């Protein structure tokens, strides 16, 4: 298995995150919650997307649900590459 892609929250656009997941990469996102850094692991098994947080494993049944999650949680950047 390839090493996970390690990013800071907001570093990549949601399309780049989804593309990496769909190509078999795990993504470890470092995010700050209440002043403390935490790592969240994002992965895709070919049918279900997962967000493994320090306290809970979230499952997303569709790409649309995963896109909503990465935006809502701040894992993806606010801008697409086209917008700047």
PDB file of C-alpha atoms in Angstrom:
ATOM      1  CA  UNK A   1       0.000   0.000   0.000  1.00  0.00           C
ATOM      2  CA  UNK A   2       1.261   3.482  -0.861  1.00  0.00           C
ATOM      3  CA  UNK A   3       2.074   5.928   1.885  1.00  0.00           C
ATOM      4  CA  UNK A   4      -0.884   8.163   2.725  1.00  0.00           C
ATOM      5  CA  UNK A   5      -1.038  11.635   1.271  1.00  0.00           C
ATOM      6  CA  UNK A   6      -0.531  14.048   4.176  1.00  0.00           C
ATOM      7  CA  UNK A   7      -2.112  17.502   3.937  1.00  0.00           C
ATOM      8  CA  UNK A   8      -3.143  20.412   6.123  1.00  0.00           C
ATOM      9  CA  UNK A   9      -6.869  21.196   6.243  1.00  0.00           C
ATOM     10  CA  UNK A  10      -7.719  23.570   3.399  1.00  0.00           C
ATOM     11  CA  UNK A  11      -4.610  22.721   1.395  1.00  0.00           C
ATOM     12  CA  UNK A  12      -6.379  20.899  -1.479  1.00  0.00           C
ATOM     13  CA  UNK A  13      -9.620  21.476  -3.362  1.00  0.00           C
ATOM     14  CA  UNK A  14     -12.378  18.908  -2.888  1.00  0.00           C
ATOM     15  CA  UNK A  15     -11.875  17.600  -6.455  1.00  0.00           C
ATOM     16  CA  UNK A  16      -8.215  16.837  -5.710  1.00  0.00           C
ATOM     17  CA  UNK A  17      -9.179  15.069  -2.479  1.00  0.00           C
ATOM     18  CA  UNK A  18     -11.873  12.982  -4.182  1.00  0.00           C
ATOM     19  CA  UNK A  19      -9.575  12.147  -7.116  1.00  0.00           C
ATOM     20  CA  UNK A  20      -6.845  10.924  -4.761  1.00  0.00           C
ATOM     21  CA  UNK A  21      -9.330   8.816  -2.781  1.00  0.00           C
ATOM     22  CA  UNK A  22     -10.826   7.303  -5.933  1.00  0.00           C
ATOM     23  CA  UNK A  23      -7.300   6.446  -7.112  1.00  0.00           C
ATOM     24  CA  UNK A  24      -6.721   4.396  -3.971  1.00  0.00           C
ATOM     25  CA  UNK A  25      -4.828   6.916  -1.811  1.00  0.00           C
ATOM     26  CA  UNK A  26      -5.536   7.412   1.865  1.00  0.00           C
ATOM     27  CA  UNK A  27      -5.376  11.024   2.939  1.00  0.00           C
ATOM     28  CA  UNK A  28      -4.309  12.127   6.398  1.00  0.00           C
ATOM     29  CA  UNK A  29      -5.593  15.634   7.086  1.00  0.00           C
ATOM     30  CA  UNK A  30      -4.149  17.640   9.950  1.00  0.00           C
ATOM     31  CA  UNK A  31      -6.789  19.951  11.349  1.00  0.00           C
ATOM     32  CA  UNK A  32      -7.022  22.139  14.428  1.00  0.00           C
ATOM     33  CA  UNK A  33      -9.961  21.683  16.786  1.00  0.00           C
ATOM     34  CA  UNK A  34     -10.227  23.762  19.940  1.00  0.00           C
ATOM     35  CA  UNK A  35      -6.577  24.777  19.665  1.00  0.00           C
ATOM     36  CA  UNK A  36      -5.248  21.233  19.304  1.00  0.00           C
ATOM     37  CA  UNK A  37      -4.010  19.550  16.120  1.00  0.00           C
ATOM     38  CA  UNK A  38      -5.740  16.304  15.182  1.00  0.00           C
ATOM     39  CA  UNK A  39      -5.326  13.896  12.297  1.00  0.00           C
ATOM     40  CA  UNK A  40      -8.296  12.665  10.290  1.00  0.00           C
ATOM     41  CA  UNK A  41      -7.861   9.805   7.829  1.00  0.00           C
ATOM     42  CA  UNK A  42      -9.977   9.850   4.668  1.00  0.00           C
ATOM     43  CA  UNK A  43     -10.294   6.701   2.576  1.00  0.00           C
ATOM     44  CA  UNK A  44     -12.442   4.991  -0.038  1.00  0.00           C
ATOM     45  CA  UNK A  45     -12.877   1.233  -0.391  1.00  0.00           C
ATOM     46  CA  UNK A  46     -14.454   1.328  -3.850  1.00  0.00           C
ATOM     47  CA  UNK A  47     -18.008   1.660  -2.578  1.00  0.00           C
ATOM     48  CA  UNK A  48     -17.971   3.564   0.734  1.00  0.00           C
ATOM     49  CA  UNK A  49     -16.031   6.679   1.777  1.00  0.00           C
ATOM     50  CA  UNK A  50     -14.712   6.900   5.342  1.00  0.00           C
ATOM     51  CA  UNK A  51     -13.613   9.757   7.611  1.00  0.00           C
ATOM     52  CA  UNK A  52     -11.769   8.324  10.580  1.00  0.00           C
ATOM     53  CA  UNK A  53     -11.632  11.073  13.212  1.00  0.00           C
ATOM     54  CA  UNK A  54     -10.046  10.870  16.680  1.00  0.00           C
ATOM     55  CA  UNK A  55     -13.478  10.128  18.164  1.00  0.00           C
ATOM     56  CA  UNK A  56     -15.577   8.527  15.444  1.00  0.00           C
ATOM     57  CA  UNK A  57     -15.613   6.697  12.104  1.00  0.00           C
ATOM     58  CA  UNK A  58     -17.980   8.388   9.637  1.00  0.00           C
ATOM     59  CA  UNK A  59     -19.300   6.517   6.588  1.00  0.00           C
ATOM     60  CA  UNK A  60     -20.471   8.197   3.401  1.00  0.00           C
ATOM     61  CA  UNK A  61     -22.363   6.158   0.840  1.00  0.00           C
ATOM     62  CA  UNK A  62     -21.851   8.510  -2.131  1.00  0.00           C
ATOM     63  CA  UNK A  63     -19.349  10.918  -3.627  1.00  0.00           C
ATOM     64  CA  UNK A  64     -21.828  13.736  -3.031  1.00  0.00           C
ATOM     65  CA  UNK A  65     -21.976  12.934   0.715  1.00  0.00           C
ATOM     66  CA  UNK A  66     -18.172  12.879   0.898  1.00  0.00           C
ATOM     67  CA  UNK A  67     -17.897  16.212  -0.946  1.00  0.00           C
ATOM     68  CA  UNK A  68     -20.328  17.745   1.536  1.00  0.00           C
ATOM     69  CA  UNK A  69     -18.313  16.358   4.457  1.00  0.00           C
ATOM     70  CA  UNK A  70     -14.910  17.609   3.292  1.00  0.00           C
ATOM     71  CA  UNK A  71     -16.321  21.089   2.680  1.00  0.00           C
ATOM     72  CA  UNK A  72     -18.357  21.256   5.895  1.00  0.00           C
ATOM     73  CA  UNK A  73     -15.472  20.038   8.053  1.00  0.00           C
ATOM     74  CA  UNK A  74     -12.970  22.358   6.362  1.00  0.00           C
ATOM     75  CA  UNK A  75     -10.753  19.573   4.999  1.00  0.00           C
ATOM     76  CA  UNK A  76     -10.950  21.028   1.453  1.00  0.00           C
ATOM     77  CA  UNK A  77     -10.027  24.507   0.308  1.00  0.00           C
ATOM     78  CA  UNK A  78     -12.812  26.999  -0.327  1.00  0.00           C
ATOM     79  CA  UNK A  79     -11.696  27.633  -3.881  1.00  0.00           C
ATOM     80  CA  UNK A  80     -11.607  25.392  -6.896  1.00  0.00           C
ATOM     81  CA  UNK A  81      -8.505  25.659  -9.097  1.00  0.00           C
ATOM     82  CA  UNK A  82     -10.581  27.491 -11.737  1.00  0.00           C
ATOM     83  CA  UNK A  83     -11.655  30.250  -9.342  1.00  0.00           C
ATOM     84  CA  UNK A  84      -8.281  31.097  -8.224  1.00  0.00           C
TER      85      UNK A  84
END
